[in-house]
């Protein structure tokens, strides 16, 4: 088992014929991800990197039974690509692009509300279940199959967390980058639920950042669980005071000033293990299992 | 992206929001003509156009500008020339500008509007509930402080950008601000105008602070601020030209031209190049309590153009505060070899005179390390983040 994605997941790639897409699709194919279709308007009927290309997502889903999509479309097209994915009732969609306008994200969140689709991202490295499949741009060479689930709001720190689980000798079950943007397709809670139910995952590493209250939501959910799996969390910028220069002033006005320390104390109160340096994660993991 | 008060007011006025009559002036003579054009007898208000709050309580660095702040009420026509002359070309320091202050190159000349009460009105993105939130307060204090200390003094109303404000919500606001009956239509127009502008222009935040209530029940924007979503500027051709390059830090401006983000901290001597804000912040966390701190960082994001990366690296290399450089790249989308080549070409142009430690991980890591090893540059390679920090601190100690 794993979360969201395994070697049997049938994947389609939206925007497969783009320049950046082809670099990463080649890698995904080489590492075993089952890419069954590509979507690119007006390119239907072609074969690209030996993957059949369709004009629309619906057509691709009808023909190939794909259930997940990784979107390599540019930021300006993410909203339309997501609409297509929702209409085709895909289960999991990853948006890689950085720079999706906030107004588009507000609309996207509305579209997702009553849908069967979970959006991961945008501005994310994606999802990887090591040695099985990847929906995104993770560098395959740093991953080891294992028992730690990772959920991160910082793309680059997702990799750092991966390295920490390797150092602990535990590896990863599934790794999910939530994206660096202000508005996330999916927050921590839904994914914590999945990891909690996954028999291969023994512990979860949660990487938070300043701004928003995603971490507080995660803590509230965790506190409601009976005998949950251990969670280790780190908030980037724990030695920084949150101000309007680093963050979004709107957050401060709507929620009051929330520092990393505020977040950490809520997480501690919920019985998560909180570390103040990212390189303490591996020692914490070792303490749990050795 | 932020704009000036006069630009924000001009935009809001186009959405039916009442603003005082005003004109922009670059010289004292222009200010006088603007004043005469606005009203025959005053009083007027001269407002320094720098992008900062708390201008009224600020002070000028130059003695010749006088003791008063960046917003001055003027009664006599002859005083306009003198006061405008004092403010123009002087440097205004406010609670938000830092000690260096900001150069005043233009002033906004406005009619003085007498009001009986003042409010804060803001429209912001509510990221947790995926909507916009209207914030209202009759507190005179700074809104950030009010939010932190007395959250009950702020009314929060969630709104959809696709609908007009509902009568119940309007009623609630009327009651909270204790507005007279006759202001209801004005309030409705104000809020709908703000929402429409927010949506049309891809704003991230619109603040009217203060909003004035006149004795006749009119609501008038006495100050205004709009921030726009940088990611949406590609579809806002009318907003882009409003950008004032002089408002930005030179390095931040340069970085933004390449699609990168540059951030300055107040103290420190280490320049950091990363491909994610989180990465920079966790390096900063690692430096906590150490003898050298982070001076600045450049986030090259998913940059895939070698020349741009090279230009970005130069921004850090040529920063006089930087005495050591730490490059920490976790390649996914971004390929490490492009960064290595970027380092080479930047060093060839501006030289590498301070210690540099590089840590690569992920896509094309080996190729990247190989490029640096063969270059003959005195670059130290680290295997992880901790080592990158310890190697750099040691090298900086030896160089000192």
XYZ file of C-alpha atoms in Angstrom:
690
model
C 0.000 0.000 0.000
C 0.907 3.663 -0.236
C -0.919 6.933 -0.383
C -2.617 8.360 -3.519
C -0.233 6.674 -5.924
C 1.330 3.262 -6.614
C 2.807 1.243 -9.477
C -0.672 0.318 -10.764
C -1.970 3.894 -10.934
C -2.777 4.860 -14.505
C -1.430 8.327 -15.109
C -2.063 10.882 -17.815
C 0.054 13.950 -18.490
C -1.677 17.240 -19.310
C 0.516 19.390 -21.535
C 2.765 16.462 -22.469
C 4.254 18.070 -25.573
C 5.747 21.076 -23.761
C 9.524 21.474 -23.564
C 9.830 21.041 -19.782
C 7.259 18.245 -19.770
C 9.225 16.049 -22.118
C 12.382 16.188 -19.939
C 10.443 15.029 -16.898
C 8.120 12.588 -18.670
C 11.130 10.692 -19.996
C 12.394 10.359 -16.453
C 9.026 9.258 -15.105
C 8.742 6.597 -17.802
C 12.262 5.356 -17.122
C 11.427 4.986 -13.441
C 8.305 2.933 -13.972
C 5.402 5.359 -13.652
C 2.518 4.010 -15.738
C 1.907 6.906 -18.062
C -0.959 5.725 -20.243
C -1.898 8.965 -21.995
C -0.889 12.486 -22.793
C -3.200 15.414 -23.445
C -2.367 18.253 -25.780
C -4.956 20.213 -27.757
C -4.752 19.652 -31.530
C -2.137 16.916 -31.096
C -4.644 14.056 -30.604
C -3.768 10.869 -32.455
C -0.022 11.392 -32.217
C 2.410 9.304 -30.234
C 4.784 11.325 -28.116
C 7.619 9.547 -26.267
C 5.642 6.387 -27.128
C 2.642 7.704 -25.187
C -0.665 8.122 -27.070
C -1.780 11.755 -27.156
C -5.424 12.889 -26.915
C -7.062 16.262 -27.507
C -9.006 16.274 -24.242
C -8.763 14.738 -20.787
C -12.226 13.127 -21.090
C -11.213 11.340 -24.262
C -7.976 10.150 -22.683
C -9.806 8.864 -19.601
C -12.419 7.073 -21.723
C -9.759 5.302 -23.761
C -7.177 4.531 -21.085
C -9.007 4.509 -17.709
C -6.440 6.899 -16.245
C -7.277 8.041 -12.692
C -4.504 10.541 -12.014
C -2.958 13.432 -13.855
C 0.206 15.451 -13.659
C -0.172 18.857 -15.292
C 2.849 20.407 -16.977
C 0.744 23.225 -18.422
C 1.868 26.838 -17.829
C 0.458 28.796 -14.886
C -2.011 30.726 -17.020
C -3.612 27.472 -18.215
C -3.841 25.674 -14.863
C -7.436 26.744 -14.214
C -8.721 25.427 -17.533
C -6.673 22.240 -17.281
C -8.049 21.636 -13.792
C -11.632 22.157 -15.019
C -11.060 19.439 -17.611
C -9.617 17.082 -15.017
C -12.581 17.654 -12.680
C -15.097 17.090 -15.476
C -13.373 13.804 -16.318
C -13.604 12.888 -12.590
C -9.911 12.183 -12.133
C -9.083 11.278 -8.531
C -5.712 12.928 -8.140
C -4.303 15.884 -10.037
C -0.900 17.487 -9.534
C -0.236 21.040 -10.770
C 3.504 21.665 -11.102
C 3.419 25.244 -12.443
C 4.532 28.140 -10.274
C 2.823 31.493 -10.633
C -0.868 30.635 -10.800
C -2.785 33.877 -10.107
C -4.573 34.008 -6.759
C -7.894 34.847 -8.400
C -7.620 31.645 -10.460
C -6.921 29.708 -7.266
C -10.046 31.145 -5.624
C -12.051 29.879 -8.618
C -10.243 26.548 -8.628
C -11.084 25.998 -4.956
C -14.751 26.549 -5.796
C -14.581 24.087 -8.672
C -12.948 21.485 -6.411
C -15.530 21.849 -3.621
C -18.167 19.561 -5.052
C -15.893 17.366 -7.128
C -14.296 13.929 -6.886
C -10.873 15.408 -7.599
C -8.039 16.157 -5.185
C -5.625 18.822 -6.389
C -2.050 18.747 -5.105
C -0.236 22.033 -5.697
C 0.192 24.253 -7.554
C 3.887 25.138 -7.401
C 4.840 21.714 -6.114
C 7.332 18.953 -6.912
C 4.320 16.606 -6.762
C 3.810 13.144 -5.281
C 6.202 10.213 -5.258
C 5.871 6.666 -3.989
C 9.512 5.559 -4.293
C 10.278 2.609 -6.579
C 6.663 2.648 -7.738
C 5.482 5.861 -9.342
C 5.861 9.621 -9.399
C 3.504 12.412 -10.360
C 5.870 15.317 -10.622
C 9.462 16.404 -10.843
C 11.105 14.701 -7.871
C 14.692 13.673 -8.502
C 14.328 9.898 -8.343
C 17.927 9.332 -7.216
C 17.424 10.709 -3.712
C 14.511 8.489 -2.720
C 14.460 5.196 -0.806
C 11.414 3.028 -0.360
C 10.437 2.918 3.282
C 7.972 3.682 6.030
C 7.880 7.449 6.571
C 5.227 9.600 4.956
C 6.144 13.215 4.158
C 3.788 16.167 3.669
C 5.424 19.534 3.042
C 4.439 23.123 2.326
C 7.940 23.942 1.112
C 9.026 22.343 -2.154
C 12.758 22.397 -1.541
C 12.397 21.290 2.058
C 10.443 18.285 0.811
C 13.757 17.032 -0.600
C 15.537 17.909 2.614
C 12.974 15.892 4.591
C 13.494 12.969 2.208
C 17.231 13.062 2.900
C 16.539 13.117 6.631
C 14.446 9.927 6.420
C 17.280 8.325 4.437
C 19.764 9.338 7.131
C 17.558 7.650 9.676
C 17.646 4.537 7.487
C 13.864 4.491 7.202
C 13.059 5.758 3.698
C 9.686 7.017 2.487
C 6.275 5.452 1.900
C 4.874 8.383 -0.073
C 6.099 11.981 -0.319
C 3.705 14.839 -1.050
C 4.607 18.470 -1.740
C 1.574 20.642 -1.002
C 3.092 23.570 -2.917
C 4.702 26.863 -1.946
C 1.769 29.077 -2.900
C -0.535 31.123 -0.736
C -3.596 29.002 -1.520
C -3.116 25.237 -1.585
C -5.228 22.800 -3.561
C -5.112 20.448 -0.566
C -3.937 21.072 3.008
C -2.330 18.715 5.518
C -5.452 17.190 7.056
C -6.793 15.161 4.122
C -3.354 13.633 3.565
C -2.769 12.932 7.253
C -6.021 10.943 7.103
C -4.652 8.878 4.216
C -1.321 8.201 5.899
C -3.116 7.231 9.098
C -4.999 4.567 7.120
C -1.947 3.333 5.202
C -0.380 0.159 6.611
C 3.064 0.869 5.089
C 3.408 4.231 6.821
C 4.775 4.102 10.365
C 5.401 7.800 10.961
C 4.793 11.109 9.206
C 7.038 14.137 8.759
C 5.186 17.400 8.363
C 6.961 20.514 7.066
C 5.157 23.808 7.605
C 5.894 27.423 6.768
C 4.782 30.823 8.020
C 1.488 32.303 6.873
C -1.989 30.808 6.882
C -3.227 28.351 9.480
C -2.685 25.036 7.700
C -0.465 23.845 10.560
C -3.062 24.782 13.164
C -5.681 22.782 11.236
C -3.284 19.837 11.157
C -2.742 20.079 14.914
C -6.477 20.235 15.638
C -7.084 17.158 13.493
C -4.184 15.272 15.088
C -5.458 16.050 18.570
C -8.784 14.468 17.628
C -7.203 11.103 16.727
C -7.034 8.180 19.118
C -3.570 6.682 19.324
C -2.301 8.154 16.035
C 0.957 7.420 14.240
C 3.820 9.633 15.406
C 4.260 12.964 13.596
C 7.466 14.978 13.507
C 7.089 18.551 12.370
C 9.314 21.449 11.466
C 8.274 25.012 10.617
C 10.715 26.791 8.292
C 11.752 30.161 9.628
C 11.329 29.241 13.273
C 13.998 31.792 14.185
C 12.330 34.546 12.179
C 9.655 36.928 13.305
C 6.754 36.971 10.892
C 6.190 40.413 9.410
C 4.542 41.939 6.422
C 7.853 42.083 4.566
C 8.267 38.295 4.510
C 4.636 37.259 4.485
C 1.218 38.365 3.289
C -0.033 41.312 5.333
C -3.595 40.070 4.801
C -2.786 37.053 6.975
C -1.796 39.253 9.860
C -4.905 41.366 9.614
C -7.257 38.413 9.292
C -5.667 36.139 11.870
C -3.484 38.314 14.031
C 0.275 37.951 13.958
C 1.142 34.258 13.996
C 4.773 33.372 14.409
C 6.422 29.999 13.900
C 6.428 29.738 17.687
C 2.635 30.102 17.798
C 2.362 27.257 15.312
C 4.917 25.131 17.136
C 3.158 25.451 20.471
C -0.196 24.427 18.983
C 1.486 21.420 17.382
C 3.242 20.456 20.584
C -0.011 20.720 22.494
C -1.500 18.254 20.009
C 1.346 15.831 20.846
C 3.288 16.219 17.644
C 7.052 16.116 18.014
C 8.352 19.558 16.968
C 11.980 20.150 15.918
C 13.539 23.601 15.542
C 16.167 22.632 12.947
C 15.401 20.528 9.926
C 18.463 18.334 10.487
C 17.030 17.146 13.814
C 14.379 15.138 11.978
C 16.589 12.092 11.433
C 17.582 11.834 15.089
C 13.947 12.118 16.104
C 13.002 9.355 13.679
C 15.788 7.152 15.002
C 14.566 7.706 18.558
C 11.137 6.483 17.518
C 12.219 3.254 15.910
C 15.571 2.188 17.321
C 3.365 44.901 -6.765
C 2.391 48.058 -4.893
C 1.409 51.459 -6.244
C 1.246 54.995 -4.869
C -1.687 56.560 -3.069
C -2.557 58.866 -5.964
C -2.623 55.952 -8.387
C -4.756 53.828 -6.053
C -7.213 56.683 -5.552
C -7.446 57.235 -9.272
C -8.300 53.563 -9.772
C -10.879 53.481 -6.968
C -12.491 56.648 -8.261
C -13.047 54.790 -11.521
C -15.072 52.249 -9.530
C -17.401 54.905 -8.148
C -15.611 55.407 -4.833
C -15.556 58.979 -3.594
C -12.089 60.585 -3.272
C -11.006 64.163 -2.480
C -10.081 66.300 -5.495
C -6.349 66.047 -6.050
C -3.439 66.342 -8.477
C 0.114 65.080 -8.548
C 3.027 67.559 -8.559
C 6.753 67.106 -9.198
C 7.794 70.703 -8.483
C 6.698 73.404 -6.046
C 5.330 75.451 -8.949
C 3.250 72.524 -10.098
C 1.994 72.066 -6.541
C 0.834 75.673 -6.410
C -0.958 75.429 -9.738
C -2.510 72.108 -8.663
C -3.783 73.701 -5.447
C -5.308 76.638 -7.303
C -6.944 74.278 -9.713
C -8.434 72.154 -6.927
C -9.944 74.898 -4.807
C -9.919 78.668 -4.724
C -9.341 79.068 -1.001
C -8.110 75.861 0.608
C -7.219 74.423 2.985
C -5.181 71.849 1.126
C -3.200 68.775 2.060
C 0.264 68.013 0.694
C 1.024 64.291 0.753
C 4.478 62.847 0.079
C 4.104 60.016 -2.431
C 6.261 57.226 -1.119
C 4.960 53.698 -0.702
C 4.701 53.572 3.055
C 2.119 53.892 5.776
C 2.502 56.173 8.805
C 3.682 59.076 6.627
C 2.037 61.712 8.806
C 3.932 60.627 11.927
C 7.178 60.255 9.962
C 10.012 62.807 9.802
C 12.389 64.094 7.155
C 16.112 63.434 7.395
C 17.000 66.877 6.027
C 16.699 69.895 8.328
C 15.502 72.114 5.500
C 12.330 70.003 5.214
C 11.201 71.201 8.634
C 9.977 69.259 11.638
C 6.578 68.237 10.302
C 5.850 64.838 8.757
C 5.078 63.651 5.229
C 1.457 64.799 5.221
C 0.945 68.524 5.757
C -2.223 70.558 6.015
C -1.836 73.986 4.421
C -4.145 76.975 4.957
C -2.711 79.791 2.866
C -1.995 79.622 -0.851
C 1.455 81.161 -0.453
C 2.499 78.439 2.005
C 1.957 75.804 -0.699
C 5.078 76.861 -2.578
C 7.217 76.906 0.537
C 6.027 73.618 2.043
C 6.101 71.755 -1.282
C 9.640 72.983 -1.809
C 10.663 71.667 1.606
C 9.215 68.220 1.034
C 10.294 67.639 -2.569
C 13.762 66.162 -2.873
C 13.914 65.324 0.837
C 13.997 61.906 2.503
C 11.039 60.748 4.538
C 11.521 58.228 7.331
C 8.485 56.389 8.700
C 7.893 53.435 10.986
C 7.807 51.285 7.829
C 10.684 52.637 5.720
C 13.617 51.765 7.965
C 16.213 54.346 9.029
C 17.336 55.094 5.451
C 13.916 56.467 4.570
C 12.566 57.072 1.084
C 13.245 59.883 -1.369
C 10.233 62.098 -2.077
C 10.113 62.954 -5.779
C 6.428 63.839 -6.031
C 3.657 65.085 -3.824
C -0.065 64.712 -4.097
C -1.969 67.954 -3.611
C -5.496 67.446 -2.298
C -8.416 69.483 -1.110
C -8.854 69.171 2.640
C -12.099 67.322 3.423
C -13.668 67.801 6.827
C -14.895 64.522 8.283
C -16.666 63.669 11.517
C -15.423 60.076 11.891
C -12.748 57.860 10.378
C -12.546 54.106 9.776
C -10.242 51.404 8.489
C -11.578 49.388 5.545
C -9.537 46.604 3.963
C -10.253 43.859 1.466
C -7.815 40.941 1.589
C -7.471 37.366 0.361
C -8.550 34.842 2.945
C -6.368 31.924 1.994
C -7.840 29.491 4.506
C -11.428 29.932 3.388
C -10.633 30.616 -0.286
C -12.599 33.841 -0.468
C -11.968 37.510 0.148
C -12.514 39.074 3.550
C -13.643 42.620 4.193
C -12.182 44.060 7.381
C -13.625 47.079 9.113
C -12.651 48.906 12.240
C -13.231 52.258 13.848
C -10.001 51.936 15.808
C -7.512 54.726 15.120
C -4.548 52.438 15.835
C -2.411 50.636 13.318
C -4.524 47.781 11.939
C -1.772 45.176 12.402
C -1.517 46.021 16.077
C -5.269 46.084 16.488
C -5.478 42.661 14.837
C -2.887 41.249 17.211
C -4.073 42.897 20.434
C -7.780 43.634 20.114
C -9.145 41.306 17.408
C -12.710 42.019 18.609
C -12.333 45.595 17.367
C -12.261 44.344 13.785
C -15.355 43.141 11.948
C -14.586 40.447 9.381
C -17.025 39.732 6.578
C -16.298 37.005 4.039
C -17.349 37.943 0.518
C -17.457 36.301 -2.873
C -15.938 38.254 -5.744
C -18.707 36.963 -7.982
C -21.627 38.468 -6.060
C -22.734 41.851 -4.821
C -22.766 42.306 -1.055
C -25.886 40.828 0.569
C -28.311 43.070 2.525
C -27.707 41.149 5.794
C -23.954 41.693 5.546
C -24.479 45.368 4.769
C -26.807 45.722 7.748
C -24.209 44.112 10.005
C -21.522 46.563 8.887
C -23.856 49.573 9.264
C -24.518 48.453 12.823
C -20.882 47.669 13.692
C -19.607 51.038 12.468
C -22.724 52.785 13.771
C -23.235 54.619 10.488
C -26.201 56.936 9.857
C -29.059 55.548 7.740
C -28.268 57.967 4.919
C -24.822 56.372 4.416
C -26.190 52.948 3.537
C -26.201 53.388 -0.243
C -22.742 54.944 -0.077
C -21.456 51.978 1.911
C -22.984 49.539 -0.545
C -21.380 51.308 -3.504
C -18.061 51.472 -1.718
C -17.928 47.749 -0.961
C -19.178 46.672 -4.370
C -16.674 49.021 -5.997
C -13.807 47.596 -3.944
C -14.816 44.014 -4.812
C -15.142 44.793 -8.501
C -11.722 46.478 -8.580
C -10.225 43.573 -6.634
C -11.553 41.091 -9.165
C -10.931 43.063 -12.353
C -7.383 44.027 -11.452
C -6.135 40.878 -9.692
C -5.538 42.721 -6.437
C -4.145 41.018 -3.344
C -5.190 43.771 -0.990
C -7.106 47.044 -1.113
C -6.968 49.275 1.931
C -8.786 52.539 2.519
C -7.337 53.918 5.701
C -8.848 56.134 6.729
C -12.253 56.174 5.179
C -13.900 59.438 6.247
C -17.549 60.036 7.101
C -18.683 63.591 6.345
C -21.480 65.418 8.129
C -23.710 64.871 5.112
C -23.236 61.098 5.390
C -20.832 60.726 2.482
C -18.020 58.137 2.703
C -14.761 59.348 1.214
C -11.398 57.573 0.761
C -8.835 59.817 2.468
C -5.989 57.396 1.800
C -5.755 54.286 -0.345
C -3.383 51.434 -0.972
C -3.600 48.619 -3.509
C -1.311 45.607 -3.852
C -1.486 43.468 -6.962
C -0.779 39.805 -7.589
C 2.584 39.672 -9.388
C 1.571 36.356 -10.936
C -1.359 37.993 -12.687
C 0.434 41.035 -14.096
C 0.682 39.306 -17.473
C -3.050 39.962 -17.914
C -3.096 43.465 -16.386
C -1.563 45.679 -19.072
C -2.976 48.843 -17.463
C -1.445 48.098 -14.062
C 2.095 47.178 -15.121
C 3.103 50.744 -16.145
C 2.093 52.022 -12.689
C 5.127 50.296 -11.188
C 7.624 52.741 -9.698
C 11.126 51.260 -10.032
C 12.538 53.781 -7.561
C 10.410 52.307 -4.784
C 12.278 49.051 -4.865
C 15.619 47.973 -3.527
C 18.018 47.878 -6.492
C 18.887 44.228 -5.966
C 15.277 43.158 -5.458
C 14.368 44.983 -8.641
C 17.175 43.340 -10.601
C 16.217 39.915 -9.257
C 12.576 40.413 -10.189
C 13.562 41.187 -13.770
C 14.958 37.650 -14.021
C 11.940 36.125 -12.295
C 13.832 35.602 -9.018
C 13.109 36.784 -5.496
C 15.700 38.700 -3.471
C 15.289 39.269 0.233
C 17.397 41.397 2.549
C 17.773 40.921 6.294
C 18.813 43.796 8.520
C 22.062 42.279 9.783
C 24.418 39.567 8.660
C 27.264 38.829 6.263
C 26.265 35.638 4.454
C 24.680 35.747 1.026
C 22.613 32.702 0.241
C 21.437 31.372 -3.104
C 18.674 28.804 -2.969
C 15.827 27.484 -5.066
C 13.081 27.905 -2.483
C 12.203 30.319 0.322
C 11.784 27.417 2.754
C 15.333 26.303 2.060
C 16.695 29.797 2.761
C 14.744 30.022 5.992
C 15.937 26.651 7.232
C 19.543 27.667 6.494
C 18.828 30.811 8.476
C 17.485 28.646 11.305
C 20.750 26.644 11.205
C 22.778 29.857 11.520
C 20.847 30.845 14.622
C 23.297 31.563 17.444
C 26.326 31.268 15.121
C 28.919 34.085 14.703
C 27.786 34.980 11.166
C 24.200 35.556 10.117
C 22.338 35.630 6.815
C 22.488 39.050 5.132
C 20.315 38.234 2.160
C 19.075 35.441 -0.006
C 18.236 34.994 -3.643
C 15.617 32.447 -4.610
C 16.188 31.373 -8.214
C 13.031 29.219 -8.056
C 12.780 26.802 -10.974
C 15.056 28.891 -13.201
C 16.152 26.969 -16.261
C 18.117 29.642 -18.103
C 21.865 29.602 -17.447
C 22.369 33.289 -18.279
C 19.628 34.387 -15.927
C 21.028 32.250 -13.136
C 24.442 33.773 -13.740
C 22.940 37.277 -13.535
C 21.203 36.295 -10.306
C 24.393 35.002 -8.735
C 26.083 38.310 -9.569
C 23.440 40.133 -7.526
C 24.686 38.285 -4.450
C 28.394 38.375 -5.406
C 28.390 42.153 -5.821
C 26.595 42.892 -2.557
C 29.181 44.706 -0.389
C 27.687 43.260 2.803
C 28.344 39.708 1.662
C 31.527 38.149 3.078
C 30.652 34.558 2.367
C 28.341 32.819 -0.098
C 26.346 29.696 0.507
C 24.669 28.049 -2.453
C 22.162 25.401 -1.576
C 20.275 23.841 -4.478
C 17.926 20.890 -4.329
C 17.409 20.184 -7.988
C 14.077 18.929 -9.224
C 12.758 21.087 -11.983
C 15.924 23.150 -11.686
C 18.964 21.233 -12.848
C 22.071 21.594 -10.690
C 24.451 21.727 -13.673
C 22.831 24.971 -14.857
C 23.607 26.544 -11.501
C 27.214 25.316 -11.671
C 27.606 26.870 -15.111
C 25.962 30.034 -13.811
C 28.533 30.249 -11.006
C 31.359 29.901 -13.518
C 30.183 32.646 -15.811
C 29.342 34.996 -12.923
C 32.795 34.439 -11.384
C 34.432 35.062 -14.763
C 32.731 38.451 -14.954
C 32.885 39.851 -11.438
C 35.454 37.581 -9.741
C 35.014 35.468 -6.645
C 36.636 37.246 -3.720
C 34.857 35.694 -0.767
C 34.546 32.085 0.406
C 31.859 30.086 -1.371
C 30.365 26.791 -0.352
C 28.077 24.870 -2.669
C 25.733 22.069 -1.818
C 23.924 20.312 -4.653
C 21.363 17.555 -4.368
C 18.979 16.019 -6.881
C 18.786 16.483 -10.632
C 22.242 16.408 -12.307
C 24.115 16.789 -9.005
C 27.213 14.812 -10.064
C 27.539 16.677 -13.348
C 27.293 19.979 -11.447
C 29.976 19.064 -8.910
C 32.192 17.905 -11.734
C 31.844 21.245 -13.547
C 32.960 23.125 -10.419
C 35.819 20.734 -9.650
C 37.241 21.179 -13.155
C 36.832 24.963 -13.125
C 39.705 25.620 -10.745
C 37.551 28.063 -8.756
C 38.107 28.005 -4.973
C 34.628 26.643 -4.330
C 34.046 24.236 -1.456
C 31.575 21.399 -1.970
C 29.387 20.268 0.919
C 27.428 17.057 1.130
C 24.509 18.330 3.157
C 23.009 21.482 4.614
C 24.721 21.272 8.019
C 28.083 20.743 6.375
C 27.513 23.672 4.016
C 26.944 25.924 7.018
C 29.918 24.618 9.025
C 32.315 24.732 6.046
C 31.321 28.279 5.223
C 31.644 29.506 8.813
C 35.110 27.947 9.016
C 36.213 29.441 5.692
C 34.923 32.874 6.712
C 36.780 32.669 10.003
C 39.998 31.790 8.171
C 39.504 34.575 5.622
C 39.006 37.190 8.336
